[in-house]
Coordinates of C-alpha atoms and ligand atoms in Angstrom, one line a residue:
X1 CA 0.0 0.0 0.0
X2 CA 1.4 3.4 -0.8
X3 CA 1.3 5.1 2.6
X4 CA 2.6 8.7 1.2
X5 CA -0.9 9.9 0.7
X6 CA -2.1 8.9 4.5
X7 CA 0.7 10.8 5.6
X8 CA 0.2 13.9 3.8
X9 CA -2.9 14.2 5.1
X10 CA -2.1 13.7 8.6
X11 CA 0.7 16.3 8.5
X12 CA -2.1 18.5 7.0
X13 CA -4.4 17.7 10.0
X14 CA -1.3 17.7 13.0
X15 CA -1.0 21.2 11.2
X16 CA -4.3 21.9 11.9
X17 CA -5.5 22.8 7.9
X18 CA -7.8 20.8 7.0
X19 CA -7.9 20.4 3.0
X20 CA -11.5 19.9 2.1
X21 CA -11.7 23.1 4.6
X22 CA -9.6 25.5 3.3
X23 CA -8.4 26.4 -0.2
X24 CA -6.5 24.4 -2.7
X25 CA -4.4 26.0 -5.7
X26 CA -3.5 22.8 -7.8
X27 CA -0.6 24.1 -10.6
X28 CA -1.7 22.0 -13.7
X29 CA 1.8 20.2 -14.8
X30 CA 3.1 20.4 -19.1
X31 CA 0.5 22.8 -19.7
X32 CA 2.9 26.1 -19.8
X33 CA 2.3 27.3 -23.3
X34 CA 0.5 30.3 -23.7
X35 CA 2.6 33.3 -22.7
X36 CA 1.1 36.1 -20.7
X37 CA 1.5 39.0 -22.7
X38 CA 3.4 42.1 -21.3
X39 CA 1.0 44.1 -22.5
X40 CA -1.6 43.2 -20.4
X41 CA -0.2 45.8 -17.7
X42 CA -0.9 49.0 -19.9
X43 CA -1.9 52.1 -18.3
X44 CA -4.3 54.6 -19.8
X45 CA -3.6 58.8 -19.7
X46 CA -6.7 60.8 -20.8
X47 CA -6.6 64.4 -20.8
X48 CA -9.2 64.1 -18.2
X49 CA -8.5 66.2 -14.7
X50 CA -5.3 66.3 -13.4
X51 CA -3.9 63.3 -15.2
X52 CA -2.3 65.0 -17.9
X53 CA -2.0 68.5 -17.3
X54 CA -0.5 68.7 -13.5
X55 CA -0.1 65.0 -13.1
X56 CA 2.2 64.5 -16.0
X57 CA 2.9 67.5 -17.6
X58 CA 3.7 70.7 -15.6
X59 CA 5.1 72.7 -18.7
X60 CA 8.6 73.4 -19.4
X61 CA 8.4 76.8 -17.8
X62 CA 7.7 74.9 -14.1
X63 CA 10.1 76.3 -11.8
X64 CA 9.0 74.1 -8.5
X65 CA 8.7 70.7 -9.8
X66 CA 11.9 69.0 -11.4
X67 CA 10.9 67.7 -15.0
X68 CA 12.1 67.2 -18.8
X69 CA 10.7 68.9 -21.2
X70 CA 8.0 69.7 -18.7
X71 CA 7.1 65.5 -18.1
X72 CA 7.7 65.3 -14.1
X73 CA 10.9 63.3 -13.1
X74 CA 9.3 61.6 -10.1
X75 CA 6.3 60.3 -12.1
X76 CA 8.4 59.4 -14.8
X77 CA 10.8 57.3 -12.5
X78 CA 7.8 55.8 -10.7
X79 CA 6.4 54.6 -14.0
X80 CA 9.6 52.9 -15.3
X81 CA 9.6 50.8 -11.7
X82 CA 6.3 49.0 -13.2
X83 CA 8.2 48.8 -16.7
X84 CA 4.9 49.7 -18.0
X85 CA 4.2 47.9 -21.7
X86 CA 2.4 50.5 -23.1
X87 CA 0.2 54.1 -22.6
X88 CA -2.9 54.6 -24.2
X89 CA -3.3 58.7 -24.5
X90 CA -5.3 60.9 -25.2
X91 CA -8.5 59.2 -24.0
X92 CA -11.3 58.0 -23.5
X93 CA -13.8 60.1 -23.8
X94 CA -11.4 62.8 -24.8
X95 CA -10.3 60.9 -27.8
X96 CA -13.4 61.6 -29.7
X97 CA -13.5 65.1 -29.8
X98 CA -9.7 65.2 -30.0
X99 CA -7.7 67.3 -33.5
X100 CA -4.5 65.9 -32.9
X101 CA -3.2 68.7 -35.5
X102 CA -4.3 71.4 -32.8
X103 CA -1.7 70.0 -30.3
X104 CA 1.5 70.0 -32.9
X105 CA 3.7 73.3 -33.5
X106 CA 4.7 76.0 -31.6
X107 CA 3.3 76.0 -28.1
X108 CA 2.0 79.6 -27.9
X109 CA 0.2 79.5 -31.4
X110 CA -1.7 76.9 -30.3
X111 CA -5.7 76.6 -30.4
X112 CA -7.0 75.7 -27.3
X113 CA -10.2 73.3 -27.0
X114 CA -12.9 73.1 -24.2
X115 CA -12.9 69.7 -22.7
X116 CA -16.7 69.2 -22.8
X117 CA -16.6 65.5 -21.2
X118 CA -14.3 66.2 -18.4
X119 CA -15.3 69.7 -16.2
X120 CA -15.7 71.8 -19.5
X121 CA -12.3 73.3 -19.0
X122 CA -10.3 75.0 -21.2
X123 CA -6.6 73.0 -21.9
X124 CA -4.5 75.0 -24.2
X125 CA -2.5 71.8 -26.3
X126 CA 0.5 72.4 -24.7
X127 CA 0.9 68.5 -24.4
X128 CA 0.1 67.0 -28.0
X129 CA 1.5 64.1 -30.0
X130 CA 5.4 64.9 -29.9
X131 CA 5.3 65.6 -26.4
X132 CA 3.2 62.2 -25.8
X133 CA 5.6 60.2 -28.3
X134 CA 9.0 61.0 -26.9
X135 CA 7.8 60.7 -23.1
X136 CA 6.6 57.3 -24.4
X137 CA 10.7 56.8 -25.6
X138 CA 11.6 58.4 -22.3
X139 CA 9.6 55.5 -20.5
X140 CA 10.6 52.7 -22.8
X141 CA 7.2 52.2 -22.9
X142 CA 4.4 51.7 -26.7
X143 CA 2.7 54.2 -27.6
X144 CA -1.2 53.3 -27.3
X145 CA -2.6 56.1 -29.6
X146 CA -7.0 56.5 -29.8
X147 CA -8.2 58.4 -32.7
X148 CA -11.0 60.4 -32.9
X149 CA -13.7 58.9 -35.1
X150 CA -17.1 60.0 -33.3
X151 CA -16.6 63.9 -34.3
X152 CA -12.9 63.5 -36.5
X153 CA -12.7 62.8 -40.2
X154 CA -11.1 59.3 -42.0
X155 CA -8.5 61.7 -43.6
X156 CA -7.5 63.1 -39.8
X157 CA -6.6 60.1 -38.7
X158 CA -5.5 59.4 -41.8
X159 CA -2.8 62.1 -41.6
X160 CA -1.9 61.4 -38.3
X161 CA -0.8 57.5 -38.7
X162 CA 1.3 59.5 -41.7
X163 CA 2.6 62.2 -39.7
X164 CA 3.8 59.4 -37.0
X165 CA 4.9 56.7 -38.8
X166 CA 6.1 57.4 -42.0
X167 CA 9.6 57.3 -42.7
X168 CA 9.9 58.8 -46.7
X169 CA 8.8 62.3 -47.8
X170 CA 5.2 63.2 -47.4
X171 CA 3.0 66.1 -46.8
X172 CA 2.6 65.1 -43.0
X173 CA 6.2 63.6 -42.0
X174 CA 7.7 66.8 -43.9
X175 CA 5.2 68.5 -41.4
X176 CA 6.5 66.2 -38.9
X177 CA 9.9 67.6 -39.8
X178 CA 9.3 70.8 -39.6
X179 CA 8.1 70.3 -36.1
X180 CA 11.9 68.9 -34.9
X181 CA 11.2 65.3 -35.3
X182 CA 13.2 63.9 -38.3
X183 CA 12.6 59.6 -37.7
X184 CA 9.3 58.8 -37.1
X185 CA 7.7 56.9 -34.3
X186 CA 6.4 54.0 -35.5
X187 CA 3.1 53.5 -33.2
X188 CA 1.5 50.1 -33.8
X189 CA -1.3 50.9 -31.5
X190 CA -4.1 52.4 -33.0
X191 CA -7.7 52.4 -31.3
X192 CA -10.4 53.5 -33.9
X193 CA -12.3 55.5 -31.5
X194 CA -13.8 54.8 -28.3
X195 CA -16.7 53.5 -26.7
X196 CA -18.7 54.1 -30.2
X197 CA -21.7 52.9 -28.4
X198 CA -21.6 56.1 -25.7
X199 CA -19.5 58.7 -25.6
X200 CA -18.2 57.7 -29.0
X201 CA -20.7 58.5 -30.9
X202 CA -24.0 56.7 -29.5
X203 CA -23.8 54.0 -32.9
X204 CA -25.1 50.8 -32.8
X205 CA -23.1 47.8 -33.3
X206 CA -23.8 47.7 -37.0
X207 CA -23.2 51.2 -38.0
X208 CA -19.9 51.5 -36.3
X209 CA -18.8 48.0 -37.8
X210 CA -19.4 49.6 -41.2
X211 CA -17.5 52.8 -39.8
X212 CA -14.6 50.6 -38.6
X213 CA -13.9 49.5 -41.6
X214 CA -14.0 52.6 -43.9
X215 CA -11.6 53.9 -40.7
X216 CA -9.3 51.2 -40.9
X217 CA -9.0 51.3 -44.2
X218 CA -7.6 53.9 -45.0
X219 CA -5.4 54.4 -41.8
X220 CA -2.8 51.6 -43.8
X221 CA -1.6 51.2 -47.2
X222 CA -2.1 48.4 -49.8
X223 CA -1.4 45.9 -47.8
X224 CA -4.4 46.9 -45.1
X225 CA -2.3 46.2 -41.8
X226 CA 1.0 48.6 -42.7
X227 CA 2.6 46.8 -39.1
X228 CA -0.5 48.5 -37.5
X229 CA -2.2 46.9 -34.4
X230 CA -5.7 48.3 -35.3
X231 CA -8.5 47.8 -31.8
X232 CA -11.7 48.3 -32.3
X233 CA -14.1 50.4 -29.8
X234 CA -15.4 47.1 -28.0
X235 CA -18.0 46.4 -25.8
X236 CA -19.6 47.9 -22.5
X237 CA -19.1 45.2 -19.9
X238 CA -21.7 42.5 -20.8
X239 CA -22.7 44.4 -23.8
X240 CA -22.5 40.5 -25.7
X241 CA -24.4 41.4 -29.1
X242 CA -21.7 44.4 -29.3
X243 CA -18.9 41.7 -29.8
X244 CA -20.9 39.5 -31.8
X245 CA -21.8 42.0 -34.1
X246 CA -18.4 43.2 -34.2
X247 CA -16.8 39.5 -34.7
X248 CA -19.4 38.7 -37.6
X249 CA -18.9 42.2 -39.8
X250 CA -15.3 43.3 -39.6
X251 CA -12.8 41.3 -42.0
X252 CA -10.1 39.9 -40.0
X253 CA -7.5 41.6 -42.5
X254 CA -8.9 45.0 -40.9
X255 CA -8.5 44.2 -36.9
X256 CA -6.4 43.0 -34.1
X257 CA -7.8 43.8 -31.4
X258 CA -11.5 44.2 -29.9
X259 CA -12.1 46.4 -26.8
X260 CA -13.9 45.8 -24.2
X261 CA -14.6 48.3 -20.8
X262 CA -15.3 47.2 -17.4
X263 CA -15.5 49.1 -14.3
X264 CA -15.6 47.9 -10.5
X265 CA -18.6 50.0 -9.3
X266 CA -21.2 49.7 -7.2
X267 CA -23.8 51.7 -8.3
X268 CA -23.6 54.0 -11.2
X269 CA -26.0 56.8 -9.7
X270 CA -24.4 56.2 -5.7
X271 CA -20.6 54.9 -6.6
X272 CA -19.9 56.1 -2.5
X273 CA -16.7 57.0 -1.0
X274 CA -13.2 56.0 -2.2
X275 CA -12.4 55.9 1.5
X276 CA -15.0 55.9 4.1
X277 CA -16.8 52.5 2.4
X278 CA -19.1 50.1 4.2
X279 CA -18.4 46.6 4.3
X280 CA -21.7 45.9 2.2
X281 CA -20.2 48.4 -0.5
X282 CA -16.3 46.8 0.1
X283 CA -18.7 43.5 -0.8
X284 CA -20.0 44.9 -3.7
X285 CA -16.9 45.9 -5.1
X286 CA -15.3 42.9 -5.0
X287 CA -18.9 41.5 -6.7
X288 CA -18.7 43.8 -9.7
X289 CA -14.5 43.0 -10.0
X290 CA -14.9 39.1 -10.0
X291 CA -17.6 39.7 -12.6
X292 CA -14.7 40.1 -15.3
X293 CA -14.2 37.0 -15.1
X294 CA -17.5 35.9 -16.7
X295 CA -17.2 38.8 -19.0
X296 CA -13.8 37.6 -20.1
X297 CA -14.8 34.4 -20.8
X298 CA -18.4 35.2 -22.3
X299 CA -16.9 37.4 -24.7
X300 CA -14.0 35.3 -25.8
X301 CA -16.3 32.5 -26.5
X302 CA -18.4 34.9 -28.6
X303 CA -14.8 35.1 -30.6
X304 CA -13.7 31.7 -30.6
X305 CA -17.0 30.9 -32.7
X306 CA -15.3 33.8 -35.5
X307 CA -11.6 33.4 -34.8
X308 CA -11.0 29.8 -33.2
X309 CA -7.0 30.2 -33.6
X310 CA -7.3 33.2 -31.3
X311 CA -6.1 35.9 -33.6
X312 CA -7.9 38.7 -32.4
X313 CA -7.3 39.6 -29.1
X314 CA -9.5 40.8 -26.5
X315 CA -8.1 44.1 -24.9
X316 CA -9.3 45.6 -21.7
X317 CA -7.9 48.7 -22.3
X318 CA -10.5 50.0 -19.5
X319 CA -10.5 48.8 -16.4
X320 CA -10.3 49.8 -12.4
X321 CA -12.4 50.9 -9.3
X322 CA -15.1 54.2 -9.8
X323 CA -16.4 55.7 -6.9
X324 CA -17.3 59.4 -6.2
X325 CA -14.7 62.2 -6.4
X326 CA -12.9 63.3 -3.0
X327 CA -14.6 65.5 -1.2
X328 CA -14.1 69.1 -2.6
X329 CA -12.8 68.1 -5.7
X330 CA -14.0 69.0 -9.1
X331 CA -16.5 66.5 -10.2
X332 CA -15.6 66.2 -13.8
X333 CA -11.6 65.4 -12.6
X334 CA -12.6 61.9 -11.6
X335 CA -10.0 62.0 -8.5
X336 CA -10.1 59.6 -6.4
X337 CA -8.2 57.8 -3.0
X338 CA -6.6 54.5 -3.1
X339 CA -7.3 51.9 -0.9
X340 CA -6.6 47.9 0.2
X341 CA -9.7 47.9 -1.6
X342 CA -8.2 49.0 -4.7
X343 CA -5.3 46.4 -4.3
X344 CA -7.7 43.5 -3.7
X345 CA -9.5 44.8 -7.3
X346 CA -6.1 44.8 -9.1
X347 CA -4.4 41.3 -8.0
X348 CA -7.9 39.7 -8.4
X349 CA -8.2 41.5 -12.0
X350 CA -4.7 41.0 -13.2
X351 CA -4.8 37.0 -11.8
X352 CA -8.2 36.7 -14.1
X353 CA -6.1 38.5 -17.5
X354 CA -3.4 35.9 -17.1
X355 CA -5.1 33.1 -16.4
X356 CA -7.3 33.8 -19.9
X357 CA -4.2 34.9 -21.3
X358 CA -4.5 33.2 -24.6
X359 CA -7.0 35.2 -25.7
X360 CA -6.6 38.8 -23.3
X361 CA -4.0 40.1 -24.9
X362 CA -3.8 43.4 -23.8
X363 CA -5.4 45.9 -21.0
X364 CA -4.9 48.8 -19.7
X365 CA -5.5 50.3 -16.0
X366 CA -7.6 53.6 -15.7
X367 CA -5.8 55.8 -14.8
X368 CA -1.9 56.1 -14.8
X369 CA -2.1 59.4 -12.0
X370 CA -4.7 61.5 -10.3
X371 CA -7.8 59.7 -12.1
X372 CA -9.9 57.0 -11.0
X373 CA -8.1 53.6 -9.7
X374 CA -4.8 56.0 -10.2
X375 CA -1.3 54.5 -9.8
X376 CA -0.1 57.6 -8.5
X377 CA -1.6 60.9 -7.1
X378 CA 0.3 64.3 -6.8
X379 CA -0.3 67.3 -5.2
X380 CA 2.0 70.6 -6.2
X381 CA 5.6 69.1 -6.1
X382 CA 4.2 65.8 -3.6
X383 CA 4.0 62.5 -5.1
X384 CA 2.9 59.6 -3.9
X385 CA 2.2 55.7 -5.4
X386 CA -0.7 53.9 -4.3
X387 CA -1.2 50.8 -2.9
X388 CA -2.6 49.8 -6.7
X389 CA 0.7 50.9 -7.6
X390 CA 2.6 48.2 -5.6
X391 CA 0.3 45.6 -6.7
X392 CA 1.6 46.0 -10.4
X393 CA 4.9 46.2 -9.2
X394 CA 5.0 43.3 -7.5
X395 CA 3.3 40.9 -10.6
X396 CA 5.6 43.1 -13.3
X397 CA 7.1 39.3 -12.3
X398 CA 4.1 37.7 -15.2
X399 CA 5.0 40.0 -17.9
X400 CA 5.9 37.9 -20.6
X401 CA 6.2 35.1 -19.1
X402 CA 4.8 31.3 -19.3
X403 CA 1.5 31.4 -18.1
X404 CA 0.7 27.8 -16.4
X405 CA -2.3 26.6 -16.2
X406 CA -4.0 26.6 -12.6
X407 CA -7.2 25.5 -11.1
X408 CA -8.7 27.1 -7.7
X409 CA -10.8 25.6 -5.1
X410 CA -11.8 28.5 -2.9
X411 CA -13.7 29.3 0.1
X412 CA -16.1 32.0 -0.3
X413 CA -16.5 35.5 0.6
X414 CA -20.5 36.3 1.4
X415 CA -22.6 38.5 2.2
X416 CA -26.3 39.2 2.7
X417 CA -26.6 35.5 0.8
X418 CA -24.5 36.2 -1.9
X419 CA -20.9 34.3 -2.6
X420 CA -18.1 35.5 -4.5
X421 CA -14.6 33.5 -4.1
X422 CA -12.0 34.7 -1.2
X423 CA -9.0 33.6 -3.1
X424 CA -7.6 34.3 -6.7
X425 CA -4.1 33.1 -8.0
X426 CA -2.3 32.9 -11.1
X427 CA 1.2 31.4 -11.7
X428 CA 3.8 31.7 -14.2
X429 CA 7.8 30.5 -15.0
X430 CA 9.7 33.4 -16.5
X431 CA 12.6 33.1 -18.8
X432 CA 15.2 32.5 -16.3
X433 CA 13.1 29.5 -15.0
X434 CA 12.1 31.4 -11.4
X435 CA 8.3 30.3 -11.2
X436 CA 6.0 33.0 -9.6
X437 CA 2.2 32.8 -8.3
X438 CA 0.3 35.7 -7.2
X439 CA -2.8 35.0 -4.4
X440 CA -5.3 37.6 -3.3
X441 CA -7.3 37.1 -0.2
X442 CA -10.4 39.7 -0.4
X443 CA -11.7 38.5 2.7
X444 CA -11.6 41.4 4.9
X445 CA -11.8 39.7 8.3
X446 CA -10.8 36.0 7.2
X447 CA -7.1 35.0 6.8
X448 CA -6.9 31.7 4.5
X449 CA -5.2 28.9 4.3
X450 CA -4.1 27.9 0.9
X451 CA -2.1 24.5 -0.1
X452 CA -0.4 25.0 -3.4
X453 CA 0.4 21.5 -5.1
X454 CA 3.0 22.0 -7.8
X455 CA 2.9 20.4 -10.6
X456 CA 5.8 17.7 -12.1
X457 CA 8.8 20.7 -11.6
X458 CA 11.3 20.5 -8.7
X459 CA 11.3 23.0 -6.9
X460 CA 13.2 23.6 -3.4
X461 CA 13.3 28.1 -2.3
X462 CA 10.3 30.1 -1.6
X463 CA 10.5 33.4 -0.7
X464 CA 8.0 36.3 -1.7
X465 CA 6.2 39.6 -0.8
X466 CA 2.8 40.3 1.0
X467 CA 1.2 43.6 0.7
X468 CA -1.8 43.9 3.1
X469 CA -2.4 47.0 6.0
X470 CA -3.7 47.0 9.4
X471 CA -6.7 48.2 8.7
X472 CA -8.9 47.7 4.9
X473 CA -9.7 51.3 4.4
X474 CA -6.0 52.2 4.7
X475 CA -4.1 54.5 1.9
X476 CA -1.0 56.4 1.9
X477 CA -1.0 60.0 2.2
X478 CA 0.8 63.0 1.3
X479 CA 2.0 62.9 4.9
X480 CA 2.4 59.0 5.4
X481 CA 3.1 58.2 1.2
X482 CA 5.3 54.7 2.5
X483 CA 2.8 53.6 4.8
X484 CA 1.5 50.8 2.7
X485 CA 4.0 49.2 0.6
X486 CA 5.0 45.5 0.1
X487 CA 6.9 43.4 2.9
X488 CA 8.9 40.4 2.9
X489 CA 6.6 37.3 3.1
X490 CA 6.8 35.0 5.9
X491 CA 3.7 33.2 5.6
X492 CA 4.7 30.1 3.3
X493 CA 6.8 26.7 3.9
X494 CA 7.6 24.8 0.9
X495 CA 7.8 20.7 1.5
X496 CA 7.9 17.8 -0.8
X497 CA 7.2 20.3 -3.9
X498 CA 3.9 21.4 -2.1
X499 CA 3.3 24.7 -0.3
X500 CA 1.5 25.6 2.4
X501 CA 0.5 29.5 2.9
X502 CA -1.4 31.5 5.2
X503 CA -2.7 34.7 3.3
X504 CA -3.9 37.9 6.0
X505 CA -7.4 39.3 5.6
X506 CA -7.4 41.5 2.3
X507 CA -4.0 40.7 0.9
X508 CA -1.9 39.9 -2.0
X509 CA 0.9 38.0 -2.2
X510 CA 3.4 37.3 -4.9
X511 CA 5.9 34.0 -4.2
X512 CA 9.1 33.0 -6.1
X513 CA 9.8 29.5 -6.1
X514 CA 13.6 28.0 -7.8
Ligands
AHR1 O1 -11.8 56.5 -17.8 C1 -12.8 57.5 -17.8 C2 -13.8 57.3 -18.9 O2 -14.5 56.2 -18.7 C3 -13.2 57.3 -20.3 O3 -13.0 58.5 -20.8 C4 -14.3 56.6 -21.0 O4 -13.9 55.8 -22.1 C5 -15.0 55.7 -20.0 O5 -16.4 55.9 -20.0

């Protein structure tokens, strides 16, 4: 008889976890071939509040805040921690009423526009395409450009994929020239509009299908790619005919990518408090997060039926927590505080995009600073990274690498009779053959027990870091900016290639095993 089982499980029970009790991560074994593309840890700038203009850009005449070419230093060396894949700029919203020829040229001749989504304020261009692309090449991040097809013209954007990309002699790079930028860019990003079914334009499905297309068309050459990525304005959360629609009437030869926008919110009329939350709001939070995962894989199965070899990704380039506006704060600027809640919504989020990573491609967080589920906030010459922040900082670890294949048995998180699961996890081997998994324990009294088996790899170190707070409504401030940020983690023993871990209430942890 082969007593190795019968001892496992009494260890377990001397150890007092029970298994059937607690949580079980089982690492499927010769699975790991999908990898987890980088680019699902884009971020998204909109000129939108303080994200751009004071958040980014403080101007080149900025005496008080230290910067190049008016991009601040500290954000910019902040960002290049979460070796961020790519930026989507200028929105959004934004994007649709966007002239991206009013933000080239000399600064002072140029026109200004009223930003009639976002406060109805009056921005002057002073950050436009050159100033977007090179802080891009500052960052070593891709350039994630929207183009403005709800109130724009085919022959604007046109001109713009010209005037960024094209390396001969032509009526828009010699513009480009003019403007002190001899090589172009090369942006393979290209969103055709956004959110056509709202802010985008109010279309239906069909209508902007046929737009797409006449778009897309004429944004390459001959060969209708021209190295372009081209993502179509995708779906509202479970918005399911949207994607069908989308799948069935645009030629594969015209797209890469298909959008799709999901926010964690409560209630769209009464989002409450950033901050003060109650737990029956923390609750519904967490509900309206975990629902990504349906919507990821209801809408890639509406794809697989039109593209079974996975070809056309599904990008997220939307996503994050949206609650009200601190108090006293413009309403139209979207800021908002970052709590454990907010980390909880990004390692739950990010653990569902790699874990469907054959088909979710890309995504981006909204927004990089001072906006929504922000990575960092500023105030004056103060910056400070949220506890969001750390989150993608501490899975930067998945980018690129080998997904492998895992399958959760969780306890549950309820409330008033409804169930969501307490613990999410994802793992992946990266090229130098470390294997990492990320856990998130959204129970916010509950710590959990988790046994991880591996699968047929040896492995014998674990080591790895925990990000969690004394309290859940905890966030750092412009007088306590380190007060959450990630620790060593001491809560796991590896033995006989399983591991045993004991996650705190409303935490994330990210382990390293070689
Ligand atoms: O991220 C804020 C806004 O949310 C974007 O501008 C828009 O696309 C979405 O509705």
């Amino acid at each position: 008889m082969n007593k190795k089982p019968l001892i496992a499980l009494l260890s377990l029970l001397i150890s007092g976890t029970t298994l059937w009790a607690q949580n079980l991560v089982k690492l499927l074994p010769g699975k790991d071939t999908v990898t987890i593309n980088k680019h699902i840890y884009g971020h998204f700038a909109e000129h939108l509040g303080r994200c751009i203009y004071d958040g980014i850009y403080v101007g080149e005449d900025n005496k008080t805040v230290p910067h190049t070419n008016g991009v601040r230093n500290d954000v910019i060396e902040a960002l290049k921690k979460l070796n961020i894949p790519n930026l989507r700029w200028p929105g959004g919203c934004f994007a649709d009423t966007y002239h991206w020829k009013d933000g080239i040229g000399p600064k002072g001749k140029r026109p200004s526009i009223v930003n009639t989504w976002w406060g109805g304020v009056t921005e002057n261009n002073s950050f436009g395409t050159h100033d977007f692309l090179n802080m891009c090449e500052l960052l070593g991040t891709e350039p994630y450009l929207a183009g403005n097809v709800g109130s724009g013209e085919v022959q604007e954007l046109a001109d713009w994929v010209q005037y960024v990309n094209f390396d001969g002699k032509s009526p828009m790079s010699d513009l480009r020239r003019e403007n002190g930028r001899d090589k172009p860019w090369k942006v393979r990003f290209w969103g055709v509009g956004n959110e056509a079914w709202g802010c985008g334009g109010n279309m239906t499905p069909e209508y902007y299908a046929d737009v797409y297309r006449k778009y897309a068309t004429f944004m390459s050459d001959w060969t209708n790619n021209g190295g372009l990525f081209r993502i179509a304005s995708g779906a509202n959360s479970d918005n399911y005919e949207w994607t069908e629609t989308l799948m069935k009437k645009i030629p594969k030869s015209l797209v890469k990518g298909l959008a799709l926008h999901h926010y964690a919110v409560i209630d769209w009329q009464k989002k409450g408090s950033a901050t003060m939350y109650t737990d029956e709001q923390y609750f519904k939070t967490m509900k309206s997060a975990w629902f990504m995962n349906e919507l990821v894989e209801k809408h890639s199965a509406i794809m697989d039926k039109y593209d079974p070899k996975k070809e056309i990704a599904l990008v997220v380039d939307e996503w994050g927590g949206w609650y009200e506006v601190e108090p006293g704060t413009n309403p139209g600027f979207l800021y908002q505080q970052n709590t454990m809640r907010d980390a909880m919504i990004a390692g739950m989020t990010l653990n569902i995009f790699n874990n469907h990573a054959e088909r979710v491609q890309m995504a981006n967080l909204a927004q990089t600073v001072n906006v929504l589920q922000a990575v960092i906030l500023t105030e004056g010459d103060k910056m400070l990274v949220t506890p969001t922040y750390h989150v993608l900082e501490m899975y930067k670890v998945h980018q690129d690498a080998k997904l492998v294949p895992i399958e959760v048995n969780s306890q549950n998180l309820s409330f008033n009779g409804e169930s969501i699961p307490a613990v999410s996890a994802s793992a992946s081997i990266a090229k130098d053959g470390n294997a990492h998994i990320s856990l998130v324990n959204i129970d916010p009294k509950k710590q959990q027990e988790v046994t991880i088996e591996l699968s047929d790899k040896e492995y014998k170190n674990l080591s790895g870091r925990l990000l969690t707070s004394k309290k859940l409504r905890d966030f750092n401030s412009f007088e306590k900016p380190d007060y959450i940020k990630p620790e060593v983690f001491k809560g796991g023993n590896i033995k006989n290639n399983q591991i045993s871990v004991t996650l705190p209430p409303f935490s994330v942890a990210v382990l390293e095993l070689n």
